[in-house]
Structure formats: C-alpha cells, structure tokens
PDB file of N, CA and C in Angstrom:
ATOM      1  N   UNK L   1     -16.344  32.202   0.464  1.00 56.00           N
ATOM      2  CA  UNK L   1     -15.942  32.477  -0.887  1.00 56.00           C
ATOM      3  C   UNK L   1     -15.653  31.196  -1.666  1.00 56.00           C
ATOM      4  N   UNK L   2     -14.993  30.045  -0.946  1.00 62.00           N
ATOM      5  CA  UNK L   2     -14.849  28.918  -1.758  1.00 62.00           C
ATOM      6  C   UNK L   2     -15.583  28.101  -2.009  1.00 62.00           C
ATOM      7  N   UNK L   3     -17.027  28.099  -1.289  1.00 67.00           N
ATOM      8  CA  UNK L   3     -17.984  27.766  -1.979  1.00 67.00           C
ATOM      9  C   UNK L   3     -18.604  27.681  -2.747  1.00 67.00           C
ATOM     10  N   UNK L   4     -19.244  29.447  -3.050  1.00 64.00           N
ATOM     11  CA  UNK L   4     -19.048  30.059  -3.974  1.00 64.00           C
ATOM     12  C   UNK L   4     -18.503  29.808  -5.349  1.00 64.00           C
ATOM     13  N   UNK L   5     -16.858  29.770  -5.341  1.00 61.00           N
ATOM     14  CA  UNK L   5     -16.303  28.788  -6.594  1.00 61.00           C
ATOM     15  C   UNK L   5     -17.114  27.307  -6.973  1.00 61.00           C
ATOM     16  N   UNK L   6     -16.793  26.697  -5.750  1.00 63.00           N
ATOM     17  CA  UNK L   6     -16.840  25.299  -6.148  1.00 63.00           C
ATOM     18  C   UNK L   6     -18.579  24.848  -6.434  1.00 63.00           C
ATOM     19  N   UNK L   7     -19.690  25.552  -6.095  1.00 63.00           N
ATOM     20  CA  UNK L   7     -20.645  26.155  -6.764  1.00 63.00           C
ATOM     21  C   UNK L   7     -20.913  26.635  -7.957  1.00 63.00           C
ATOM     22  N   UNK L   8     -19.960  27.710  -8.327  1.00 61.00           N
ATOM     23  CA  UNK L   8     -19.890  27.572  -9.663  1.00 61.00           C
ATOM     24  C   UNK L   8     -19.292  26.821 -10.908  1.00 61.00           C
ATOM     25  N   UNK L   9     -18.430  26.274 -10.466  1.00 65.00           N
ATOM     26  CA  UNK L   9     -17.658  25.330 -11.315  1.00 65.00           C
ATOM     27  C   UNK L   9     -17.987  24.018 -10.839  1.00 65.00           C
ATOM     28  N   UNK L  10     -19.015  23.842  -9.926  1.00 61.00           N
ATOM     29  CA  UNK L  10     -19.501  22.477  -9.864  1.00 61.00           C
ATOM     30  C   UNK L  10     -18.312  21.336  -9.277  1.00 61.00           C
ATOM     31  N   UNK L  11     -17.959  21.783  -8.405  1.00 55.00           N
ATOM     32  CA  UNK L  11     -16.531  21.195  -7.897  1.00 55.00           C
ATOM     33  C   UNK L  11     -16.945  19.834  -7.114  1.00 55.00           C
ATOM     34  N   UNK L  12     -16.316  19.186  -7.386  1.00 57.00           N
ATOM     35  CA  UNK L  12     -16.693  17.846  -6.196  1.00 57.00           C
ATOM     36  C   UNK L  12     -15.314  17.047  -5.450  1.00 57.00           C
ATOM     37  N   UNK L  13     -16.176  16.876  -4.233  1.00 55.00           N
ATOM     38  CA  UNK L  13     -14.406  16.206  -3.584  1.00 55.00           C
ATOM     39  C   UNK L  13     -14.583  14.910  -4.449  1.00 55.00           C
ATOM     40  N   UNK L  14     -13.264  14.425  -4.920  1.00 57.00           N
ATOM     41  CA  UNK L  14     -12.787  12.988  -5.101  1.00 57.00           C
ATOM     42  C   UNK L  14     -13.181  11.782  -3.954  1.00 57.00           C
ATOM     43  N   UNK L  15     -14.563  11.049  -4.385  1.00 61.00           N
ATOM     44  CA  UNK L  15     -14.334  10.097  -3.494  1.00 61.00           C
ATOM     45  C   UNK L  15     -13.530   8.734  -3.259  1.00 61.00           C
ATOM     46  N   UNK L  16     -13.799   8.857  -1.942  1.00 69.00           N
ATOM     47  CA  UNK L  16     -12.181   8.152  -0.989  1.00 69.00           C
ATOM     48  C   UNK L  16     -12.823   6.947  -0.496  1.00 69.00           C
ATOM     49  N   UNK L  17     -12.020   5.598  -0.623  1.00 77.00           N
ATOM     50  CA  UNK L  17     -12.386   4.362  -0.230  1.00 77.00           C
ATOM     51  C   UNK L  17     -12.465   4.367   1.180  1.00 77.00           C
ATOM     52  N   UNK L  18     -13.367   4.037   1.986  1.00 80.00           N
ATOM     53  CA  UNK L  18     -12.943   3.772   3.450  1.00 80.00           C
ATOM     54  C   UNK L  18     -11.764   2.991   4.062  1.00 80.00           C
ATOM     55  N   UNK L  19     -11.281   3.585   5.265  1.00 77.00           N
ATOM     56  CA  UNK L  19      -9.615   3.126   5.525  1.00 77.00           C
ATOM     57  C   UNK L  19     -10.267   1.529   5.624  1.00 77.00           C
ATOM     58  N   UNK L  20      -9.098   0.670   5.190  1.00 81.00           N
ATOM     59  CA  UNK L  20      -9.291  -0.607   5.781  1.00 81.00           C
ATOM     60  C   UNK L  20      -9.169  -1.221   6.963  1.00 81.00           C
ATOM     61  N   UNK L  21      -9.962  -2.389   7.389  1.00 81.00           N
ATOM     62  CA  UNK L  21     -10.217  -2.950   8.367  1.00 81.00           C
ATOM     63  C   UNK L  21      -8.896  -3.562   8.957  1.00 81.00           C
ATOM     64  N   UNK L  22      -8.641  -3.242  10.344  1.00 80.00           N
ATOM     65  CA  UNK L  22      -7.207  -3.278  10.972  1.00 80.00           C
ATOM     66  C   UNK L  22      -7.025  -4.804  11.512  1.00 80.00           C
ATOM     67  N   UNK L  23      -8.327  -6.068  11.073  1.00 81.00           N
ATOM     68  CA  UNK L  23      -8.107  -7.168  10.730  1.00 81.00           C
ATOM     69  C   UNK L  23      -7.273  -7.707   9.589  1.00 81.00           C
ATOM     70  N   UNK L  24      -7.129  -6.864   8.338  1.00 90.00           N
ATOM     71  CA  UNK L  24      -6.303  -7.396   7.020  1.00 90.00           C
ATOM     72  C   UNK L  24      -5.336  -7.146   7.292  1.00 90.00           C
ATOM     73  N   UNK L  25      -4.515  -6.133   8.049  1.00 95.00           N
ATOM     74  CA  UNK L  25      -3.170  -5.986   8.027  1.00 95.00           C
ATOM     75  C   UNK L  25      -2.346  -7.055   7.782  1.00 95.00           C
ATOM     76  N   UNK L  26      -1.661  -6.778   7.525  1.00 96.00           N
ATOM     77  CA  UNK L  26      -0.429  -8.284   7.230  1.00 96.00           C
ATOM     78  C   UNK L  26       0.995  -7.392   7.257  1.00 96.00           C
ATOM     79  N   UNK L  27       1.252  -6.108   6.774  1.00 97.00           N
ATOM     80  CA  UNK L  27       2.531  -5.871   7.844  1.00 97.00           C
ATOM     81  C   UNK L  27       2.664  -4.376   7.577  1.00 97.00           C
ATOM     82  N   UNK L  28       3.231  -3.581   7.812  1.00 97.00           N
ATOM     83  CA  UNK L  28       4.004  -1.789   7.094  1.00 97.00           C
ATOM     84  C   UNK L  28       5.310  -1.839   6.681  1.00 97.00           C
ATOM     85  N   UNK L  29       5.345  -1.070   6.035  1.00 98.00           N
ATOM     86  CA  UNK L  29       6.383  -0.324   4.627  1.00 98.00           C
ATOM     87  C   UNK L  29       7.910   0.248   5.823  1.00 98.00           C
ATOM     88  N   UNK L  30       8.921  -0.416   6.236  1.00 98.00           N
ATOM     89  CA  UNK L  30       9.689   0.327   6.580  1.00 98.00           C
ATOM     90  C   UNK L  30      10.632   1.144   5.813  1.00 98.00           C
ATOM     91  N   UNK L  31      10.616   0.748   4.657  1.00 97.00           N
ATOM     92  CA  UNK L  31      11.574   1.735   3.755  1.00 97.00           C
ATOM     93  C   UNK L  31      11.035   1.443   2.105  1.00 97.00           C
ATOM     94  N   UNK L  32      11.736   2.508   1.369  1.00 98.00           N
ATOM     95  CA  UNK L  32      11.434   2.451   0.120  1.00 98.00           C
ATOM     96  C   UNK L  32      12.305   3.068  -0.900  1.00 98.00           C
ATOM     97  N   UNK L  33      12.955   2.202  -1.793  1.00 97.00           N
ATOM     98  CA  UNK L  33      13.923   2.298  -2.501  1.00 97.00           C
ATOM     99  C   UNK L  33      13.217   2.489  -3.704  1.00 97.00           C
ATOM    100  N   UNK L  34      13.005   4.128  -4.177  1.00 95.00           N
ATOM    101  CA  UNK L  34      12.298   4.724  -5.433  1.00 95.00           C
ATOM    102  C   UNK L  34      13.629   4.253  -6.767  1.00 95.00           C
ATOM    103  N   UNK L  35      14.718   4.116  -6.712  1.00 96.00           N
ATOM    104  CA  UNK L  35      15.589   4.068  -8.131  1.00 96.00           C
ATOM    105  C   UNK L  35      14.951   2.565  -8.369  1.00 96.00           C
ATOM    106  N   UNK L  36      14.368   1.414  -8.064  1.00 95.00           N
ATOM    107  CA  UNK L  36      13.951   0.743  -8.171  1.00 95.00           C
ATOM    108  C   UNK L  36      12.520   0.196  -8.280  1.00 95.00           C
ATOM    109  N   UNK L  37      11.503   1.364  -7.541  1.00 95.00           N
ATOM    110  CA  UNK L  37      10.530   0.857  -6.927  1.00 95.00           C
ATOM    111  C   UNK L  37      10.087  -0.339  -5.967  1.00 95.00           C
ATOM    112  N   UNK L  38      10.733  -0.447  -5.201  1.00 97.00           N
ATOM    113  CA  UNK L  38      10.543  -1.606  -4.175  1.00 97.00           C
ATOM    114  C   UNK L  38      10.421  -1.082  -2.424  1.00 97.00           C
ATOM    115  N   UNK L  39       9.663  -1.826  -1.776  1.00 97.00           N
ATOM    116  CA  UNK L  39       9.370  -1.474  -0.695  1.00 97.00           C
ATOM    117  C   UNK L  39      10.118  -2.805   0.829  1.00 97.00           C
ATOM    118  N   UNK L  40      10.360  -2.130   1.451  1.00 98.00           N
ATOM    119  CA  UNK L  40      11.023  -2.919   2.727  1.00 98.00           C
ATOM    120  C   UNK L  40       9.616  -3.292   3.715  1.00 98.00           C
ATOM    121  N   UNK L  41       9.175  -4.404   3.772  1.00 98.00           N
ATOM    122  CA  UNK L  41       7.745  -4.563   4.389  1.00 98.00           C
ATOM    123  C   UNK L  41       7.736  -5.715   5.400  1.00 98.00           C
ATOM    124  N   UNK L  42       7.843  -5.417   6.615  1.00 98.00           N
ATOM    125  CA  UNK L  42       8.088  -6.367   7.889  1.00 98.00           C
ATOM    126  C   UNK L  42       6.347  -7.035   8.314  1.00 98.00           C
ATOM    127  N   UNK L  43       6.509  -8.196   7.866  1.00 97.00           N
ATOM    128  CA  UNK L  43       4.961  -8.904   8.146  1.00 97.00           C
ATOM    129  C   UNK L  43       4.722  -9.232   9.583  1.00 97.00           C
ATOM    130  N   UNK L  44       3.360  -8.255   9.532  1.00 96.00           N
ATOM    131  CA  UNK L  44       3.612  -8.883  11.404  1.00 96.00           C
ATOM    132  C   UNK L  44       2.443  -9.706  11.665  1.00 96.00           C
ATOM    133  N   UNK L  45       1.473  -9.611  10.947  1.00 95.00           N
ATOM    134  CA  UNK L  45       0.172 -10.744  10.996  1.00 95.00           C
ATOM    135  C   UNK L  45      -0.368 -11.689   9.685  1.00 95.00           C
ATOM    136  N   UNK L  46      -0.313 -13.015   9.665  1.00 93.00           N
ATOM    137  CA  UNK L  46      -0.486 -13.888   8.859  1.00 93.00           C
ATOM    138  C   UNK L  46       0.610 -14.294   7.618  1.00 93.00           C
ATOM    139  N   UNK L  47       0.032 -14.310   6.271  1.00 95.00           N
ATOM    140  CA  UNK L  47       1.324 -14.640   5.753  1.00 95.00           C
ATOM    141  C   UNK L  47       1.275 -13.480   4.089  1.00 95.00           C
ATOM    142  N   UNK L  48       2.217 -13.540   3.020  1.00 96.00           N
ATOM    143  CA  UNK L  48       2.084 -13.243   1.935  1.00 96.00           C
ATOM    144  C   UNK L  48       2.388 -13.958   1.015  1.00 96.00           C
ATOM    145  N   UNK L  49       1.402 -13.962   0.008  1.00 96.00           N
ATOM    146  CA  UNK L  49       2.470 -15.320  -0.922  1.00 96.00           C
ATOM    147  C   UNK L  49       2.255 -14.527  -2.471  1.00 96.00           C
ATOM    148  N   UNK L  50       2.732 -14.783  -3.740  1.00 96.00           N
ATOM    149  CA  UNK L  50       2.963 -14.438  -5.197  1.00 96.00           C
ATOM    150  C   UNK L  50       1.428 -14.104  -5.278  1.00 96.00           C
ATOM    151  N   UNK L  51       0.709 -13.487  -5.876  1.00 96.00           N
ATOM    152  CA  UNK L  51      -0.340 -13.329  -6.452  1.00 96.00           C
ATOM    153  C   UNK L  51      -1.203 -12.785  -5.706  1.00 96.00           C
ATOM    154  N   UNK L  52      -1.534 -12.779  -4.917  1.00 96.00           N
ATOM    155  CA  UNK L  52      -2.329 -11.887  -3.504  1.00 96.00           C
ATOM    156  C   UNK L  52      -2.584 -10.870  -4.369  1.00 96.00           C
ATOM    157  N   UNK L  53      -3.535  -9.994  -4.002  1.00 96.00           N
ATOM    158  CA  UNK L  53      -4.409  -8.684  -4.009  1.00 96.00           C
ATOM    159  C   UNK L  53      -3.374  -7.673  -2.461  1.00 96.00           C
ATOM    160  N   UNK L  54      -3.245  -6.890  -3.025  1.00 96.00           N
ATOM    161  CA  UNK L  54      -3.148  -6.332  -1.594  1.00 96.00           C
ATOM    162  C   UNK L  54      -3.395  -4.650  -1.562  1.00 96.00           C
ATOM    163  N   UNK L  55      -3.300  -4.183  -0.889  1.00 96.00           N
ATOM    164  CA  UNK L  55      -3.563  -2.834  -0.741  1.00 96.00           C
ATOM    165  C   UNK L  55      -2.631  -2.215   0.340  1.00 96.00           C
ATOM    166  N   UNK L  56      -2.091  -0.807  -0.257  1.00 96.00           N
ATOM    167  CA  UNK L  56      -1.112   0.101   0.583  1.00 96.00           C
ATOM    168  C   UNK L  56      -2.010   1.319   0.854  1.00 96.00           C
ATOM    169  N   UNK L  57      -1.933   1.403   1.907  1.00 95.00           N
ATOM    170  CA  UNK L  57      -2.984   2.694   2.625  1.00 95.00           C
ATOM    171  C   UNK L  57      -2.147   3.172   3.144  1.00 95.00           C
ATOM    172  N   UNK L  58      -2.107   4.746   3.149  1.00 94.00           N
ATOM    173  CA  UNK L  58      -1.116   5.365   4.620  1.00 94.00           C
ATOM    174  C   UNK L  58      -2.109   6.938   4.015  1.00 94.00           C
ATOM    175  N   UNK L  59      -1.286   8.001   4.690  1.00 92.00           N
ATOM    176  CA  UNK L  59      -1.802   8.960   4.741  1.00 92.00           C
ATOM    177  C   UNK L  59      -1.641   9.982   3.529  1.00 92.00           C
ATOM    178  N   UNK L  60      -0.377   9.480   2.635  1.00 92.00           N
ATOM    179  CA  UNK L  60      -0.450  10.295   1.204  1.00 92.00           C
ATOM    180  C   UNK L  60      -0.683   8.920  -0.226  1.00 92.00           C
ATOM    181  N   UNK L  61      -1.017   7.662   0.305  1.00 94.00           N
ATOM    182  CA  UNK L  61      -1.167   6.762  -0.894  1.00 94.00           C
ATOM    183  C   UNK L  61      -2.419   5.738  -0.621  1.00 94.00           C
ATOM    184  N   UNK L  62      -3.021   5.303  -1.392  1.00 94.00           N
ATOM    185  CA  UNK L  62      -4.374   4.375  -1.149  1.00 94.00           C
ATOM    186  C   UNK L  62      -4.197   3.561  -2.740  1.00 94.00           C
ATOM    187  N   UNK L  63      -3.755   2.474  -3.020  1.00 95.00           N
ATOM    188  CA  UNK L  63      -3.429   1.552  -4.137  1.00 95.00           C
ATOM    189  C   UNK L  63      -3.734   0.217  -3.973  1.00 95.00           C
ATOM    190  N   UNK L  64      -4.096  -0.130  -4.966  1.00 95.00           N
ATOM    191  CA  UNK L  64      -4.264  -2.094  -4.612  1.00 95.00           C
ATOM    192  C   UNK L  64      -3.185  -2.296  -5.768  1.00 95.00           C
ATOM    193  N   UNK L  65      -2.708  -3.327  -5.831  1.00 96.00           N
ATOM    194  CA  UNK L  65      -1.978  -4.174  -6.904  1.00 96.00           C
ATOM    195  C   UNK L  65      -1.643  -5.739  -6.146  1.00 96.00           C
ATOM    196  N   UNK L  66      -1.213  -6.459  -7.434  1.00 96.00           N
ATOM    197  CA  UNK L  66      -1.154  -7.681  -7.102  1.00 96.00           C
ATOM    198  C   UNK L  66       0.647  -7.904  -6.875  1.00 96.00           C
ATOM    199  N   UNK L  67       0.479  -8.982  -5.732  1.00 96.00           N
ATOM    200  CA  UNK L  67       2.233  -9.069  -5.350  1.00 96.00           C
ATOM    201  C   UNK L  67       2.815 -10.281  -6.996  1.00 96.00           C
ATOM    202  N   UNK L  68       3.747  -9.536  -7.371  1.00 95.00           N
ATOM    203  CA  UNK L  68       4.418 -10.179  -7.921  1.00 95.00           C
ATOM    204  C   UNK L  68       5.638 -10.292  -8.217  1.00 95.00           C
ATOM    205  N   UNK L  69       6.423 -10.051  -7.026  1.00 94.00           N
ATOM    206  CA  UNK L  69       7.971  -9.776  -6.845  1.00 94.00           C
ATOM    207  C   UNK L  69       8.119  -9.884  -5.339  1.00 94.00           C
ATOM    208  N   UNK L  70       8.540 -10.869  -4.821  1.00 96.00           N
ATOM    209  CA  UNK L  70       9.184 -11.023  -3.014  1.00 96.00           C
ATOM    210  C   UNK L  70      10.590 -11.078  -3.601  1.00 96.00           C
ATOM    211  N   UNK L  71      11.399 -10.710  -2.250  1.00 96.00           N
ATOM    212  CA  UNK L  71      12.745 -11.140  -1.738  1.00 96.00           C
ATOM    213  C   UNK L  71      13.168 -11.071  -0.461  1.00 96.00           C
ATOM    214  N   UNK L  72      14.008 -12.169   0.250  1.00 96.00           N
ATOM    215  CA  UNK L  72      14.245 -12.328   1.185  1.00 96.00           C
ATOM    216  C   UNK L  72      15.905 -12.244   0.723  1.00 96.00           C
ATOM    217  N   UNK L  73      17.027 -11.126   1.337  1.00 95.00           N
ATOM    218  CA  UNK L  73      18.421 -11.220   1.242  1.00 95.00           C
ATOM    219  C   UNK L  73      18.150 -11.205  -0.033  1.00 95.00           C
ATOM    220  N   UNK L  74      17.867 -10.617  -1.204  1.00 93.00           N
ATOM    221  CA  UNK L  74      18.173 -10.949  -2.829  1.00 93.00           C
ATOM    222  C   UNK L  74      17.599 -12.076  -3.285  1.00 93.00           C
ATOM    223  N   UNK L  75      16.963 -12.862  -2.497  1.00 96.00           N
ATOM    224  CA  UNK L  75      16.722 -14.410  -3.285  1.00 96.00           C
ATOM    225  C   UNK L  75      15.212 -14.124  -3.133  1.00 96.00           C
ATOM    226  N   UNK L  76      14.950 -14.274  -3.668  1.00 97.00           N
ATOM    227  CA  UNK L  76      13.219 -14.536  -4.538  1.00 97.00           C
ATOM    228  C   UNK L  76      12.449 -15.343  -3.486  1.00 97.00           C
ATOM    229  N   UNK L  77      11.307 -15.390  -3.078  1.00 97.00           N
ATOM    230  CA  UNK L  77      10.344 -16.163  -2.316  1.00 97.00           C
ATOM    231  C   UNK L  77       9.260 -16.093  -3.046  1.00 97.00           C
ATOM    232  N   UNK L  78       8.455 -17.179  -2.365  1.00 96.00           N
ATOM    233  CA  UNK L  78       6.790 -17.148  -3.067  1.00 96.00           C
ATOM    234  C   UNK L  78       5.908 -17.332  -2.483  1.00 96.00           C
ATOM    235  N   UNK L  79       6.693 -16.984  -0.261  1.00 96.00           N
ATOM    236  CA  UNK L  79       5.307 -16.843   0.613  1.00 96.00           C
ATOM    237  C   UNK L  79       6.504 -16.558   1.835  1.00 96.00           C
ATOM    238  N   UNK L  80       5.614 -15.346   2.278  1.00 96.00           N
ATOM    239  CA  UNK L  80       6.539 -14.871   3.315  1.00 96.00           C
ATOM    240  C   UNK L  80       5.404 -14.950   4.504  1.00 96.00           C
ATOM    241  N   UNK L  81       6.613 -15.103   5.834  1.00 96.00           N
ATOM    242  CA  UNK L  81       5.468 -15.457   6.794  1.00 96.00           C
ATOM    243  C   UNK L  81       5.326 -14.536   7.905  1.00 96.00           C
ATOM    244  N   UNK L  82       4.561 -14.075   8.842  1.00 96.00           N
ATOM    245  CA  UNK L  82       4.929 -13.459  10.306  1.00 96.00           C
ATOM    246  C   UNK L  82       5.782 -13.371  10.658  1.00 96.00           C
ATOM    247  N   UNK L  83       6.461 -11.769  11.136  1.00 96.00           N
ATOM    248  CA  UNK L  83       8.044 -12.235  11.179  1.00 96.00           C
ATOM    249  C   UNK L  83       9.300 -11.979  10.740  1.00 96.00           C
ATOM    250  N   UNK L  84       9.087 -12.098   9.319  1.00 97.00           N
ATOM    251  CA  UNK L  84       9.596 -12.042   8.180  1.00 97.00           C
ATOM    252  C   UNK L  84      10.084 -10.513   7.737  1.00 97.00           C
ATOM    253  N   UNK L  85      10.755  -9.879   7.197  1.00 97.00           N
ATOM    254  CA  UNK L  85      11.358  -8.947   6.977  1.00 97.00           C
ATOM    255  C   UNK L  85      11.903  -9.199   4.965  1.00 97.00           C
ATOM    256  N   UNK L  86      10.715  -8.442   4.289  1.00 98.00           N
ATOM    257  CA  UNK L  86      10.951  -8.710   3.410  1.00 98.00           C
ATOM    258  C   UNK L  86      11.047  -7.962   2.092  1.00 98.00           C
ATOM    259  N   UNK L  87      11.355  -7.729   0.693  1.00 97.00           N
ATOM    260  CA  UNK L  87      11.468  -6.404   0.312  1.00 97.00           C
ATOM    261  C   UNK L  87      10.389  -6.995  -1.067  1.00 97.00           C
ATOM    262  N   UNK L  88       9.372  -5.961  -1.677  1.00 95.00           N
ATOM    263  CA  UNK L  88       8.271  -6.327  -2.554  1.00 95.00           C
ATOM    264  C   UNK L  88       8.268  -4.849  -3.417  1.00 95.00           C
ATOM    265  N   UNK L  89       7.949  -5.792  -4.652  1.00 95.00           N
ATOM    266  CA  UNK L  89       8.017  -4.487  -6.050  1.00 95.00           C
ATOM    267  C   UNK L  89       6.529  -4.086  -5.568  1.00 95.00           C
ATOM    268  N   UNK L  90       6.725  -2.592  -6.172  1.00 97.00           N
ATOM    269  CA  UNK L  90       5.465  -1.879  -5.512  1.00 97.00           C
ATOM    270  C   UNK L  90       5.511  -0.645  -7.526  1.00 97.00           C
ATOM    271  N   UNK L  91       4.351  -0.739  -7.396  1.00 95.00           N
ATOM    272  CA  UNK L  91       4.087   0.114  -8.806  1.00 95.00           C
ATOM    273  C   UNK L  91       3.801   1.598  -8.422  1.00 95.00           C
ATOM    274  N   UNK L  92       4.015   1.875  -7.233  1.00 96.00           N
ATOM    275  CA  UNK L  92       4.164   3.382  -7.042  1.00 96.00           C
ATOM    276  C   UNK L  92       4.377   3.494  -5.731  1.00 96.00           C
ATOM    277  N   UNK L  93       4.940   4.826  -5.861  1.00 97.00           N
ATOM    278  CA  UNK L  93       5.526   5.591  -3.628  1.00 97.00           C
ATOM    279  C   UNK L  93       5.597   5.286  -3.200  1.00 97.00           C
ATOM    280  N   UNK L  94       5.756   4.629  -2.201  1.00 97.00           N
ATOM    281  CA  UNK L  94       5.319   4.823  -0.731  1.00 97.00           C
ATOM    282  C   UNK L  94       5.876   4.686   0.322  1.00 97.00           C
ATOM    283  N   UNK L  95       5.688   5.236   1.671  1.00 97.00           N
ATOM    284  CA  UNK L  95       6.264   5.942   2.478  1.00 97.00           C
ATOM    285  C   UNK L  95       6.423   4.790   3.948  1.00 97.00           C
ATOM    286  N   UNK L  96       7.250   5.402   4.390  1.00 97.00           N
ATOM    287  CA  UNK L  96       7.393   4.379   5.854  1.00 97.00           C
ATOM    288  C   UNK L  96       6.266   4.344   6.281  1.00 97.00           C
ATOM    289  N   UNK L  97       6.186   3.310   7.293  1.00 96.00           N
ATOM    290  CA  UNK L  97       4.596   3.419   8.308  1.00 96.00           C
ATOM    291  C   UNK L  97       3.496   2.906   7.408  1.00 96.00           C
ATOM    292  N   UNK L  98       3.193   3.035   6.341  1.00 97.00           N
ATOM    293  CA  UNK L  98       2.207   2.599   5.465  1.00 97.00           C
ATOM    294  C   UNK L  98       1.447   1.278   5.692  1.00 97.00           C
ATOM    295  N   UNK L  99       0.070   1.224   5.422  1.00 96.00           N
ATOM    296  CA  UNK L  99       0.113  -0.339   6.155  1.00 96.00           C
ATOM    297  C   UNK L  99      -0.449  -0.984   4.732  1.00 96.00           C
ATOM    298  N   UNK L 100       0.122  -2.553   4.947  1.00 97.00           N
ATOM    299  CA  UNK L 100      -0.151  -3.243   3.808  1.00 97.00           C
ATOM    300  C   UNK L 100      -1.135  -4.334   4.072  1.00 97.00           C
ATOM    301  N   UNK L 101      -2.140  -4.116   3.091  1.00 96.00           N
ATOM    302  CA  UNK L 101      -3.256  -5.076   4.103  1.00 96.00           C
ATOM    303  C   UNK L 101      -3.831  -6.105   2.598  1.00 96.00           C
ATOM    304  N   UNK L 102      -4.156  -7.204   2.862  1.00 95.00           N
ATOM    305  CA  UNK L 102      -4.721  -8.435   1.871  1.00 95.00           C
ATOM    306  C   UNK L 102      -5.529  -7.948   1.948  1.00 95.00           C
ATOM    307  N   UNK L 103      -5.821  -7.976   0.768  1.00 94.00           N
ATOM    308  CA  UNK L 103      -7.380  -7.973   0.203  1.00 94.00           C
ATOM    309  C   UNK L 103      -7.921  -9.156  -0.364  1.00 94.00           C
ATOM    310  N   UNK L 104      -7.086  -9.866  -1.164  1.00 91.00           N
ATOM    311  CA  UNK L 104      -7.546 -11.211  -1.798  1.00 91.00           C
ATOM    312  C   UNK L 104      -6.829 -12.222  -2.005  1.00 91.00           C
ATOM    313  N   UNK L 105      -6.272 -13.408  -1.631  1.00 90.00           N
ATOM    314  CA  UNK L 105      -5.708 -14.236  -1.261  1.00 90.00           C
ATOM    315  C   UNK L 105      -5.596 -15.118  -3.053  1.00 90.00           C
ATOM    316  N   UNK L 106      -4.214 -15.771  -3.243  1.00 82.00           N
ATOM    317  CA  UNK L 106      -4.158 -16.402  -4.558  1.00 82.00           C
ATOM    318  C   UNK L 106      -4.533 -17.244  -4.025  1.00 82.00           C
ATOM    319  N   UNK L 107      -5.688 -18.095  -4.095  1.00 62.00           N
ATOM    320  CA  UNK L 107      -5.958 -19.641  -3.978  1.00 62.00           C
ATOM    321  C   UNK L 107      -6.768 -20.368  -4.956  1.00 62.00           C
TER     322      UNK L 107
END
C-alpha cells in the first residue's frame, strides 16, 4: 500500500551522505549543553584547531560547520590536541557518542 502512495505522490527518500571514513575521526560528543549550544568533545586522534571544517555524524544528526569556539576549563584555545577534553560551540543537537570527524583542515 505504501508504495502505492509514494507512487502516486512521487515520493522520494532524502538522499544521505555516506557515513564517514573512520580515518577522520578526531574525537565524540560526550555531552551537550542545549541552553547554550555547546558540545563536550574528548579528542582521541590527531588534533583540532579554530577554523577546521568538521563534521558531526551519529545516528539522529549528519552536519558540517566550521570550529569557531574551543574551551579548555572556560579559557578559550585555538588547537586542541589528542587527549584533550574539550567543550566546542556547535550550531545544532547533538547527542553523546556522536563522532566528530575533519573534513578540512585551516591551513
């Protein structure tokens, strides 16, 4: 029957970027403070610095934006490294576990 519909109304799934390559990772989302929009993001491979491309994938969000807000303890950074435990403005949701992966490096 739902064929049917989506047959007649010409329905199409929304296409979906392929998950990213589990080489870009650079760290996941342990928490997320929505009265603010900011995300708790523990780097576990390579580094992050101001301006990067990056992308949040998990299972209810798929977004790129560019980093332009670190903090380490309240104080501001402008490259966080492996390791690191750090909190980043995020322009929408997202959920624990999420993985945050470079896409394009400021250089």
């Amino acid at each position: 029957m739902f064929d049917f519909i989506k047959k007649l109304f010409k329905c199409r799934e929304p296409q979906k970027k392929p998950a990213p390559a589990k080489k870009d990772l650079v760290g996941n989302i342990t928490h997320y403070y929505g009265n603010v929009n900011a995300a708790v993001v523990q780097i576990k491979n390579g580094s992050l610095s101001i301006g990067d491309t990056i992308r949040i994938y998990g299972k209810h969000v798929d977004f790129e934006q560019s980093v332009s807000s670190m903090e380490i303890d309240r104080k501001p950074i402008t490259k966080a490294q492996k390791g690191q435990i750090v909190g980043l403005q995020v322009k929408q949701k997202v959920h624990e576990h999420d993985g945050v992966y470079l896409v394009a490096t400021n250089a």
